[in-house]
Amino acid sequence: MMKIARDKIFAVIMAGGKGERLWPLSNEERTKPLISLNGQQTLLEDTVQRLFPLLNAENVLVITDEKSAVTAKEILPLPPENIIAEPCRRNTAPCIALAASLIRRKCEDAVMIVLPADHRITPVKRFQEDLSDCIEQAQNGCLTILGITPDKPATGYGYINAGEKIAPGVYKVNAFKEKPDFATAQHYMMDGNYWWNCGIFVWQVKTFAEALHEFCPDLYDKFANWAAGADYFSDFESCKKISIDYAIMEKAGNVVVKQASFQWNDLGTLGALYEITLKDFHGNAINSRGRIQLLEADQNLIFSDDDTEIRLENIKKCAVIKSGNSLLISGKW
């Protein structure tokens, strides 16, 4: 059980990006967190909602770009000041350091959850239970990360090598591994102790600050100044571009991994969209408001956010993605 007051739990949602990986559904004007895959809520809205009632709305921060911040303030049930536009892109370590500094201004002994805004996670209850276990480990001074049990030998994810068990479902981290080739990914899957790194972290702000001080002293100095009230717009651009994995997680000795009990998809590719979309009898995944005609068509992905009529004939494993005035037709996904 958690032993921390609810008002000391904060969440940081990273909602930046260039919007390139799922073009044309996402683009520079509408990045991936702001697309909807069900015609209702955006991925960003889903990410915020699945945090409740684990923590309070006033303790949720969203870090995004200037354009997306405008939309986020309109659609999210959060205080407008909690939607923060990064001055520029500097990868995840400076982003998280900025968020941690703003949290420290409010609560010095806070626990912070860091998570991307573009994942699909079900069921929410298991997700929150896993976060509660991570919060418990964070209170023990650990840098905690969630690991996803692979269901296929994927080459598009980094991996976590789980070591000694320290609590139910929680293990010390032996090593972080780069995205592997297919043969290595097969080995990882068969081994059983390698899990996907989904980029969801939980730690105390003070534990994070100690790690910054040890491994990234330059960034720590900025973090300390920002936490003391300095204007981050004046020097954020001078931050080194570096991921949180390279900056801290691969170097620290107090990193643990919680094996996730929920279903997860990072929605980073057309293949990921195909996986989560309902299929017809011929394996065609269809998400469209318009009329779809399929003649001798199998295992295709068809996605349209309007009522455009689409017809496929004598084609297999093709993606047809229509959004606004843009159209993607791909024979490989």
mmCIF file of C-alpha atoms in Angstrom:
data_model
loop_
_atom_site.group_PDB
_atom_site.id
_atom_site.type_symbol
_atom_site.label_atom_id
_atom_site.label_comp_id
_atom_site.label_asym_id
_atom_site.label_seq_id
_atom_site.Cartn_x
_atom_site.Cartn_y
_atom_site.Cartn_z
ATOM 1 C CA MET A 1 0.000 0.000 0.000
ATOM 2 C CA MET A 2 1.107 3.569 -0.657
ATOM 3 C CA LYS A 3 2.298 5.490 2.379
ATOM 4 C CA ILE A 4 2.311 8.898 0.760
ATOM 5 C CA ALA A 5 -0.304 11.621 0.814
ATOM 6 C CA ARG A 6 -2.149 11.959 -2.469
ATOM 7 C CA ASP A 7 -1.302 15.653 -2.733
ATOM 8 C CA LYS A 8 2.406 14.753 -2.877
ATOM 9 C CA ILE A 9 2.018 12.622 -6.012
ATOM 10 C CA PHE A 10 2.660 14.482 -9.276
ATOM 11 C CA ALA A 11 2.606 13.384 -12.899
ATOM 12 C CA VAL A 12 4.544 14.796 -15.827
ATOM 13 C CA ILE A 13 3.177 14.025 -19.291
ATOM 14 C CA MET A 14 5.608 14.525 -22.167
ATOM 15 C CA ALA A 15 3.561 15.576 -25.177
ATOM 16 C CA GLY A 16 6.065 16.981 -27.641
ATOM 17 C CA GLY A 17 7.403 15.577 -30.895
ATOM 18 C CA LYS A 18 7.396 16.492 -34.564
ATOM 19 C CA GLY A 19 4.339 14.466 -35.569
ATOM 20 C CA GLU A 20 6.199 12.534 -38.262
ATOM 21 C CA ARG A 21 5.802 8.867 -37.335
ATOM 22 C CA LEU A 22 2.055 8.605 -38.033
ATOM 23 C CA TRP A 23 1.763 11.078 -40.896
ATOM 24 C CA PRO A 24 -0.748 12.139 -42.066
ATOM 25 C CA LEU A 25 -2.779 11.425 -38.919
ATOM 26 C CA SER A 26 -0.192 13.486 -37.082
ATOM 27 C CA ASN A 27 1.934 16.338 -38.394
ATOM 28 C CA GLU A 28 3.680 19.501 -37.208
ATOM 29 C CA GLU A 29 0.345 21.239 -36.705
ATOM 30 C CA ARG A 30 -1.254 18.281 -34.897
ATOM 31 C CA THR A 31 1.283 16.101 -33.133
ATOM 32 C CA LYS A 32 0.530 12.490 -32.230
ATOM 33 C CA PRO A 33 -0.758 13.181 -28.669
ATOM 34 C CA LEU A 34 -3.485 15.363 -30.194
ATOM 35 C CA ILE A 35 -4.927 12.774 -32.584
ATOM 36 C CA SER A 36 -7.972 10.689 -31.774
ATOM 37 C CA LEU A 37 -8.169 7.032 -32.702
ATOM 38 C CA ASN A 38 -11.761 6.565 -31.561
ATOM 39 C CA GLY A 39 -13.358 9.750 -32.849
ATOM 40 C CA GLN A 40 -13.693 11.030 -29.300
ATOM 41 C CA GLN A 41 -10.835 11.743 -26.916
ATOM 42 C CA THR A 42 -7.304 12.491 -28.041
ATOM 43 C CA LEU A 43 -4.403 10.319 -26.884
ATOM 44 C CA LEU A 44 -3.350 13.157 -24.579
ATOM 45 C CA GLU A 45 -6.794 13.302 -22.971
ATOM 46 C CA ASP A 46 -6.725 9.529 -22.481
ATOM 47 C CA THR A 47 -3.306 9.784 -20.820
ATOM 48 C CA VAL A 48 -4.532 12.413 -18.367
ATOM 49 C CA GLN A 49 -7.779 10.617 -17.566
ATOM 50 C CA ARG A 50 -6.119 7.305 -16.723
ATOM 51 C CA LEU A 51 -4.233 9.028 -13.887
ATOM 52 C CA PHE A 52 -7.442 9.793 -11.978
ATOM 53 C CA PRO A 53 -8.230 9.221 -9.138
ATOM 54 C CA LEU A 54 -4.641 8.219 -8.313
ATOM 55 C CA LEU A 55 -3.682 11.881 -8.046
ATOM 56 C CA ASN A 56 -5.212 15.353 -8.167
ATOM 57 C CA ALA A 57 -5.721 17.313 -11.392
ATOM 58 C CA GLU A 58 -3.715 20.250 -10.043
ATOM 59 C CA ASN A 59 -0.710 17.907 -9.743
ATOM 60 C CA VAL A 60 -0.644 16.912 -13.420
ATOM 61 C CA LEU A 61 1.828 18.804 -15.619
ATOM 62 C CA VAL A 62 1.980 18.589 -19.411
ATOM 63 C CA ILE A 63 5.210 19.523 -21.186
ATOM 64 C CA THR A 64 4.681 20.202 -24.873
ATOM 65 C CA ASP A 65 5.474 22.613 -27.701
ATOM 66 C CA GLU A 66 4.048 26.089 -28.099
ATOM 67 C CA LYS A 67 1.409 25.194 -30.701
ATOM 68 C CA SER A 68 0.198 22.074 -28.919
ATOM 69 C CA ALA A 69 0.015 23.946 -25.606
ATOM 70 C CA VAL A 70 -2.773 26.126 -26.990
ATOM 71 C CA THR A 71 -4.910 23.095 -27.866
ATOM 72 C CA ALA A 72 -4.005 21.260 -24.644
ATOM 73 C CA LYS A 73 -5.283 24.162 -22.547
ATOM 74 C CA GLU A 74 -8.599 23.989 -24.396
ATOM 75 C CA ILE A 75 -9.218 20.258 -24.029
ATOM 76 C CA LEU A 76 -7.673 19.250 -20.689
ATOM 77 C CA PRO A 77 -9.329 19.557 -17.243
ATOM 78 C CA LEU A 78 -6.131 21.004 -15.788
ATOM 79 C CA PRO A 79 -5.087 24.439 -14.530
ATOM 80 C CA PRO A 80 -3.814 26.392 -17.570
ATOM 81 C CA GLU A 81 -0.510 27.075 -15.829
ATOM 82 C CA ASN A 82 0.104 23.315 -15.707
ATOM 83 C CA ILE A 83 0.417 23.219 -19.526
ATOM 84 C CA ILE A 84 4.041 24.191 -20.116
ATOM 85 C CA ALA A 85 5.506 24.995 -23.520
ATOM 86 C CA GLU A 86 9.159 24.058 -23.820
ATOM 87 C CA PRO A 87 11.260 26.907 -25.209
ATOM 88 C CA CYS A 88 12.790 24.391 -27.667
ATOM 89 C CA ARG A 89 13.334 20.636 -28.078
ATOM 90 C CA ARG A 90 16.207 19.261 -26.002
ATOM 91 C CA ASN A 91 15.239 15.564 -25.613
ATOM 92 C CA THR A 92 13.849 13.964 -22.463
ATOM 93 C CA ALA A 93 16.481 14.698 -19.784
ATOM 94 C CA PRO A 94 16.159 18.511 -19.914
ATOM 95 C CA CYS A 95 12.379 18.169 -20.305
ATOM 96 C CA ILE A 96 12.119 16.060 -17.153
ATOM 97 C CA ALA A 97 14.579 18.256 -15.259
ATOM 98 C CA LEU A 98 12.423 21.286 -16.054
ATOM 99 C CA ALA A 99 9.269 19.526 -14.864
ATOM 100 C CA ALA A 100 11.005 18.312 -11.697
ATOM 101 C CA SER A 101 12.122 21.848 -10.891
ATOM 102 C CA LEU A 102 8.570 23.161 -11.193
ATOM 103 C CA ILE A 103 7.294 20.367 -8.963
ATOM 104 C CA ARG A 104 9.975 21.098 -6.376
ATOM 105 C CA ARG A 105 8.721 24.671 -6.189
ATOM 106 C CA LYS A 106 5.405 23.243 -4.987
ATOM 107 C CA CYS A 107 6.501 20.224 -2.927
ATOM 108 C CA GLU A 108 10.065 19.332 -1.945
ATOM 109 C CA ASP A 109 9.240 15.721 -0.987
ATOM 110 C CA ALA A 110 7.076 14.956 -4.004
ATOM 111 C CA VAL A 111 6.998 11.721 -5.977
ATOM 112 C CA MET A 112 6.764 12.255 -9.714
ATOM 113 C CA ILE A 113 5.445 9.949 -12.412
ATOM 114 C CA VAL A 114 6.860 10.613 -15.887
ATOM 115 C CA LEU A 115 5.019 9.244 -18.896
ATOM 116 C CA PRO A 116 4.603 9.830 -22.637
ATOM 117 C CA ALA A 117 1.293 11.139 -23.972
ATOM 118 C CA ASP A 118 0.835 8.748 -26.885
ATOM 119 C CA HIS A 119 0.486 5.264 -25.419
ATOM 120 C CA ARG A 120 -2.521 2.964 -25.374
ATOM 121 C CA ILE A 121 -2.869 1.264 -21.981
ATOM 122 C CA THR A 122 -5.579 -1.092 -20.722
ATOM 123 C CA PRO A 123 -7.017 -1.824 -18.250
ATOM 124 C CA VAL A 124 -6.607 1.403 -16.290
ATOM 125 C CA LYS A 125 -7.045 -0.329 -12.917
ATOM 126 C CA ARG A 126 -3.970 -2.512 -13.435
ATOM 127 C CA PHE A 127 -1.994 0.465 -14.685
ATOM 128 C CA GLN A 128 -2.779 2.387 -11.506
ATOM 129 C CA GLU A 129 -1.955 -0.631 -9.341
ATOM 130 C CA ASP A 130 1.436 -0.908 -11.029
ATOM 131 C CA LEU A 131 2.047 2.808 -10.539
ATOM 132 C CA SER A 132 1.223 2.384 -6.846
ATOM 133 C CA ASP A 133 3.880 -0.334 -6.588
ATOM 134 C CA CYS A 134 6.346 1.981 -8.336
ATOM 135 C CA ILE A 135 5.508 4.803 -5.937
ATOM 136 C CA GLU A 136 6.289 2.492 -3.033
ATOM 137 C CA GLN A 137 9.692 1.707 -4.525
ATOM 138 C CA ALA A 138 10.293 5.395 -5.185
ATOM 139 C CA GLN A 139 9.778 6.093 -1.496
ATOM 140 C CA ASN A 140 12.605 3.643 -0.833
ATOM 141 C CA GLY A 141 14.946 5.853 -2.851
ATOM 142 C CA CYS A 142 14.746 3.926 -6.140
ATOM 143 C CA LEU A 143 14.577 5.209 -9.680
ATOM 144 C CA THR A 144 11.721 3.046 -10.925
ATOM 145 C CA ILE A 145 10.756 2.151 -14.477
ATOM 146 C CA LEU A 146 7.931 0.049 -15.897
ATOM 147 C CA GLY A 147 8.895 -2.882 -18.117
ATOM 148 C CA ILE A 148 6.590 -4.531 -20.658
ATOM 149 C CA THR A 149 6.790 -8.305 -21.165
ATOM 150 C CA PRO A 150 7.456 -8.831 -24.910
ATOM 151 C CA ASP A 151 4.847 -10.712 -26.920
ATOM 152 C CA LYS A 152 7.021 -10.736 -30.051
ATOM 153 C CA PRO A 153 10.715 -10.238 -30.908
ATOM 154 C CA ALA A 154 10.438 -6.495 -31.587
ATOM 155 C CA THR A 155 13.399 -4.538 -32.921
ATOM 156 C CA GLY A 156 11.853 -1.103 -32.420
ATOM 157 C CA TYR A 157 12.121 -0.915 -28.628
ATOM 158 C CA GLY A 158 14.922 -0.637 -26.132
ATOM 159 C CA TYR A 159 15.071 -3.470 -23.579
ATOM 160 C CA ILE A 160 15.584 -3.746 -19.829
ATOM 161 C CA ASN A 161 17.461 -6.730 -18.411
ATOM 162 C CA ALA A 162 15.767 -7.623 -15.114
ATOM 163 C CA GLY A 163 17.938 -9.025 -12.329
ATOM 164 C CA GLU A 164 17.389 -9.881 -8.663
ATOM 165 C CA LYS A 165 13.803 -9.852 -7.399
ATOM 166 C CA ILE A 166 13.330 -7.384 -4.532
ATOM 167 C CA ALA A 167 9.518 -7.314 -4.216
ATOM 168 C CA PRO A 168 6.516 -8.917 -5.955
ATOM 169 C CA GLY A 169 6.943 -8.035 -9.621
ATOM 170 C CA VAL A 170 9.874 -5.701 -8.904
ATOM 171 C CA TYR A 171 13.487 -6.409 -9.873
ATOM 172 C CA LYS A 172 16.841 -4.723 -9.868
ATOM 173 C CA VAL A 173 17.951 -3.608 -13.314
ATOM 174 C CA ASN A 174 21.048 -5.345 -14.621
ATOM 175 C CA ALA A 175 21.347 -3.323 -17.817
ATOM 176 C CA PHE A 176 19.576 -1.301 -20.470
ATOM 177 C CA LYS A 177 19.937 -2.586 -24.030
ATOM 178 C CA GLU A 178 19.692 -0.641 -27.284
ATOM 179 C CA LYS A 179 17.162 -1.552 -29.953
ATOM 180 C CA PRO A 180 18.362 -4.999 -31.094
ATOM 181 C CA ASP A 181 18.486 -6.784 -34.410
ATOM 182 C CA PHE A 182 15.897 -9.497 -34.968
ATOM 183 C CA ALA A 183 18.098 -12.411 -33.818
ATOM 184 C CA THR A 184 18.969 -10.597 -30.590
ATOM 185 C CA ALA A 185 15.323 -9.701 -30.024
ATOM 186 C CA GLN A 186 14.434 -13.395 -30.376
ATOM 187 C CA HIS A 187 17.094 -14.259 -27.796
ATOM 188 C CA TYR A 188 15.744 -11.618 -25.404
ATOM 189 C CA MET A 189 12.226 -12.962 -25.724
ATOM 190 C CA MET A 190 13.264 -16.562 -25.123
ATOM 191 C CA ASP A 191 15.421 -15.577 -22.154
ATOM 192 C CA GLY A 192 12.409 -14.174 -20.298
ATOM 193 C CA ASN A 193 14.330 -11.565 -18.307
ATOM 194 C CA TYR A 194 14.310 -8.841 -20.956
ATOM 195 C CA TRP A 195 11.420 -6.421 -21.076
ATOM 196 C CA TRP A 196 10.523 -3.506 -23.305
ATOM 197 C CA ASN A 197 11.404 -0.064 -22.010
ATOM 198 C CA CYS A 198 8.123 1.862 -22.277
ATOM 199 C CA GLY A 199 9.523 5.141 -20.970
ATOM 200 C CA ILE A 200 7.348 5.398 -17.853
ATOM 201 C CA PHE A 201 9.326 6.379 -14.734
ATOM 202 C CA VAL A 202 8.537 6.985 -11.064
ATOM 203 C CA TRP A 203 10.861 8.552 -8.467
ATOM 204 C CA GLN A 204 11.094 11.089 -5.715
ATOM 205 C CA VAL A 205 12.144 14.513 -6.951
ATOM 206 C CA LYS A 206 14.994 14.503 -4.448
ATOM 207 C CA THR A 207 16.234 11.112 -5.720
ATOM 208 C CA PHE A 208 16.133 12.416 -9.270
ATOM 209 C CA ALA A 209 18.004 15.554 -8.192
ATOM 210 C CA GLU A 210 20.727 13.469 -6.541
ATOM 211 C CA ALA A 211 21.168 11.466 -9.746
ATOM 212 C CA LEU A 212 21.322 14.649 -11.810
ATOM 213 C CA HIS A 213 23.958 16.061 -9.469
ATOM 214 C CA GLU A 214 26.093 12.936 -9.840
ATOM 215 C CA PHE A 215 25.767 12.229 -13.546
ATOM 216 C CA CYS A 216 24.743 15.538 -15.177
ATOM 217 C CA PRO A 217 26.139 18.364 -13.041
ATOM 218 C CA ASP A 218 25.562 21.034 -15.704
ATOM 219 C CA LEU A 219 21.892 20.121 -16.003
ATOM 220 C CA TYR A 220 21.634 19.855 -12.222
ATOM 221 C CA ASP A 221 22.810 23.456 -11.864
ATOM 222 C CA LYS A 222 20.015 24.577 -14.177
ATOM 223 C CA PHE A 223 17.496 22.404 -12.354
ATOM 224 C CA ALA A 224 18.518 23.928 -8.993
ATOM 225 C CA ASN A 225 18.233 27.468 -10.367
ATOM 226 C CA TRP A 226 14.839 26.790 -11.937
ATOM 227 C CA ALA A 227 13.585 25.195 -8.714
ATOM 228 C CA ALA A 228 14.661 28.343 -6.871
ATOM 229 C CA GLY A 229 12.527 30.443 -9.213
ATOM 230 C CA ALA A 230 14.884 31.306 -12.082
ATOM 231 C CA ASP A 231 13.439 31.874 -15.559
ATOM 232 C CA TYR A 232 14.007 28.669 -17.545
ATOM 233 C CA PHE A 233 13.347 30.482 -20.839
ATOM 234 C CA SER A 234 16.671 32.268 -20.464
ATOM 235 C CA ASP A 235 18.901 29.176 -20.522
ATOM 236 C CA PHE A 236 16.870 26.118 -21.556
ATOM 237 C CA GLU A 237 18.212 26.312 -25.114
ATOM 238 C CA SER A 238 21.766 25.864 -23.797
ATOM 239 C CA CYS A 239 20.884 22.441 -22.328
ATOM 240 C CA LYS A 240 22.645 19.513 -23.945
ATOM 241 C CA LYS A 241 20.330 17.333 -26.034
ATOM 242 C CA ILE A 242 20.282 14.019 -24.166
ATOM 243 C CA SER A 243 17.742 11.342 -23.276
ATOM 244 C CA ILE A 244 16.952 10.446 -19.687
ATOM 245 C CA ASP A 245 18.196 6.905 -20.353
ATOM 246 C CA TYR A 246 21.661 8.072 -21.410
ATOM 247 C CA ALA A 247 21.803 10.847 -18.832
ATOM 248 C CA ILE A 248 20.846 8.871 -15.723
ATOM 249 C CA MET A 249 19.101 5.517 -16.023
ATOM 250 C CA GLU A 250 21.981 3.610 -17.651
ATOM 251 C CA LYS A 251 24.453 4.930 -15.068
ATOM 252 C CA ALA A 252 22.626 4.879 -11.726
ATOM 253 C CA GLY A 253 22.886 1.935 -9.345
ATOM 254 C CA ASN A 254 19.500 2.378 -7.672
ATOM 255 C CA VAL A 255 17.320 1.566 -10.707
ATOM 256 C CA VAL A 256 14.538 -1.013 -10.403
ATOM 257 C CA VAL A 257 11.953 -2.268 -12.872
ATOM 258 C CA LYS A 258 8.331 -3.149 -12.194
ATOM 259 C CA GLN A 259 6.940 -5.785 -14.548
ATOM 260 C CA ALA A 260 3.773 -4.280 -16.012
ATOM 261 C CA SER A 261 0.516 -6.192 -15.657
ATOM 262 C CA PHE A 262 -1.391 -4.092 -18.205
ATOM 263 C CA GLN A 263 -1.610 -4.196 -21.997
ATOM 264 C CA TRP A 264 0.560 -1.603 -23.737
ATOM 265 C CA ASN A 265 1.070 -0.211 -27.224
ATOM 266 C CA ASP A 266 3.168 2.857 -28.024
ATOM 267 C CA LEU A 267 1.269 3.600 -31.274
ATOM 268 C CA GLY A 268 4.513 4.549 -32.958
ATOM 269 C CA THR A 269 3.998 2.813 -36.299
ATOM 270 C CA LEU A 270 1.298 1.873 -38.778
ATOM 271 C CA GLY A 271 1.832 -1.700 -37.644
ATOM 272 C CA ALA A 272 0.920 -0.662 -34.113
ATOM 273 C CA LEU A 273 -2.269 0.940 -35.436
ATOM 274 C CA TYR A 274 -3.099 -2.286 -37.249
ATOM 275 C CA GLU A 275 -2.643 -4.272 -34.028
ATOM 276 C CA ILE A 276 -5.158 -2.248 -32.023
ATOM 277 C CA THR A 277 -7.818 -1.835 -34.724
ATOM 278 C CA LEU A 278 -10.712 -4.271 -35.073
ATOM 279 C CA LYS A 279 -10.350 -6.638 -38.032
ATOM 280 C CA ASP A 280 -12.874 -8.067 -40.442
ATOM 281 C CA PHE A 281 -13.000 -11.741 -41.492
ATOM 282 C CA HIS A 282 -10.151 -11.168 -43.965
ATOM 283 C CA GLY A 283 -7.888 -9.427 -41.472
ATOM 284 C CA ASN A 284 -8.569 -5.910 -42.735
ATOM 285 C CA ALA A 285 -8.270 -3.302 -39.962
ATOM 286 C CA ILE A 286 -10.728 -0.486 -40.643
ATOM 287 C CA ASN A 287 -11.292 2.799 -38.822
ATOM 288 C CA SER A 288 -13.331 5.127 -41.018
ATOM 289 C CA ARG A 289 -16.581 7.080 -41.119
ATOM 290 C CA GLY A 290 -16.913 6.594 -44.870
ATOM 291 C CA ARG A 291 -17.993 3.652 -47.006
ATOM 292 C CA ILE A 292 -15.274 1.021 -47.461
ATOM 293 C CA GLN A 293 -15.394 -1.474 -50.364
ATOM 294 C CA LEU A 294 -12.995 -4.415 -50.349
ATOM 295 C CA LEU A 295 -12.659 -6.852 -53.250
ATOM 296 C CA GLU A 296 -10.030 -9.601 -52.903
ATOM 297 C CA ALA A 297 -8.375 -7.486 -50.222
ATOM 298 C CA ASP A 298 -6.704 -9.007 -47.145
ATOM 299 C CA GLN A 299 -4.794 -7.793 -44.076
ATOM 300 C CA ASN A 300 -4.957 -4.120 -45.025
ATOM 301 C CA LEU A 301 -5.063 -1.065 -42.760
ATOM 302 C CA ILE A 302 -7.614 1.586 -43.715
ATOM 303 C CA PHE A 303 -7.870 4.716 -41.593
ATOM 304 C CA SER A 304 -9.822 7.840 -42.485
ATOM 305 C CA ASP A 305 -10.960 10.673 -40.237
ATOM 306 C CA ASP A 306 -13.739 11.770 -42.609
ATOM 307 C CA ASP A 307 -16.456 10.203 -44.808
ATOM 308 C CA THR A 308 -14.265 9.622 -47.874
ATOM 309 C CA GLU A 309 -15.325 6.499 -49.784
ATOM 310 C CA ILE A 310 -12.392 4.096 -50.186
ATOM 311 C CA ARG A 311 -12.232 1.031 -52.436
ATOM 312 C CA LEU A 312 -9.436 -1.576 -52.440
ATOM 313 C CA GLU A 313 -9.153 -4.276 -55.069
ATOM 314 C CA ASN A 314 -6.737 -7.209 -55.335
ATOM 315 C CA ILE A 315 -4.362 -5.913 -52.709
ATOM 316 C CA LYS A 316 -2.818 -7.311 -49.556
ATOM 317 C CA LYS A 317 -0.990 -5.819 -46.570
ATOM 318 C CA CYS A 318 -1.402 -2.245 -47.734
ATOM 319 C CA ALA A 319 -2.018 0.850 -45.596
ATOM 320 C CA VAL A 320 -4.344 3.611 -46.757
ATOM 321 C CA ILE A 321 -4.370 6.576 -44.364
ATOM 322 C CA LYS A 322 -6.534 9.615 -45.159
ATOM 323 C CA SER A 323 -6.546 12.737 -42.988
ATOM 324 C CA GLY A 324 -7.791 16.103 -44.155
ATOM 325 C CA ASN A 325 -6.241 16.873 -47.538
ATOM 326 C CA SER A 326 -3.404 14.375 -47.049
ATOM 327 C CA LEU A 327 -3.252 10.752 -48.169
ATOM 328 C CA LEU A 328 -0.709 8.022 -47.467
ATOM 329 C CA ILE A 329 -0.633 4.752 -49.399
ATOM 330 C CA SER A 330 2.033 2.344 -48.216
ATOM 331 C CA GLY A 331 2.828 -1.209 -49.210
ATOM 332 C CA LYS A 332 4.934 -1.761 -46.103
ATOM 333 C CA TRP A 333 4.014 -1.185 -42.501
#
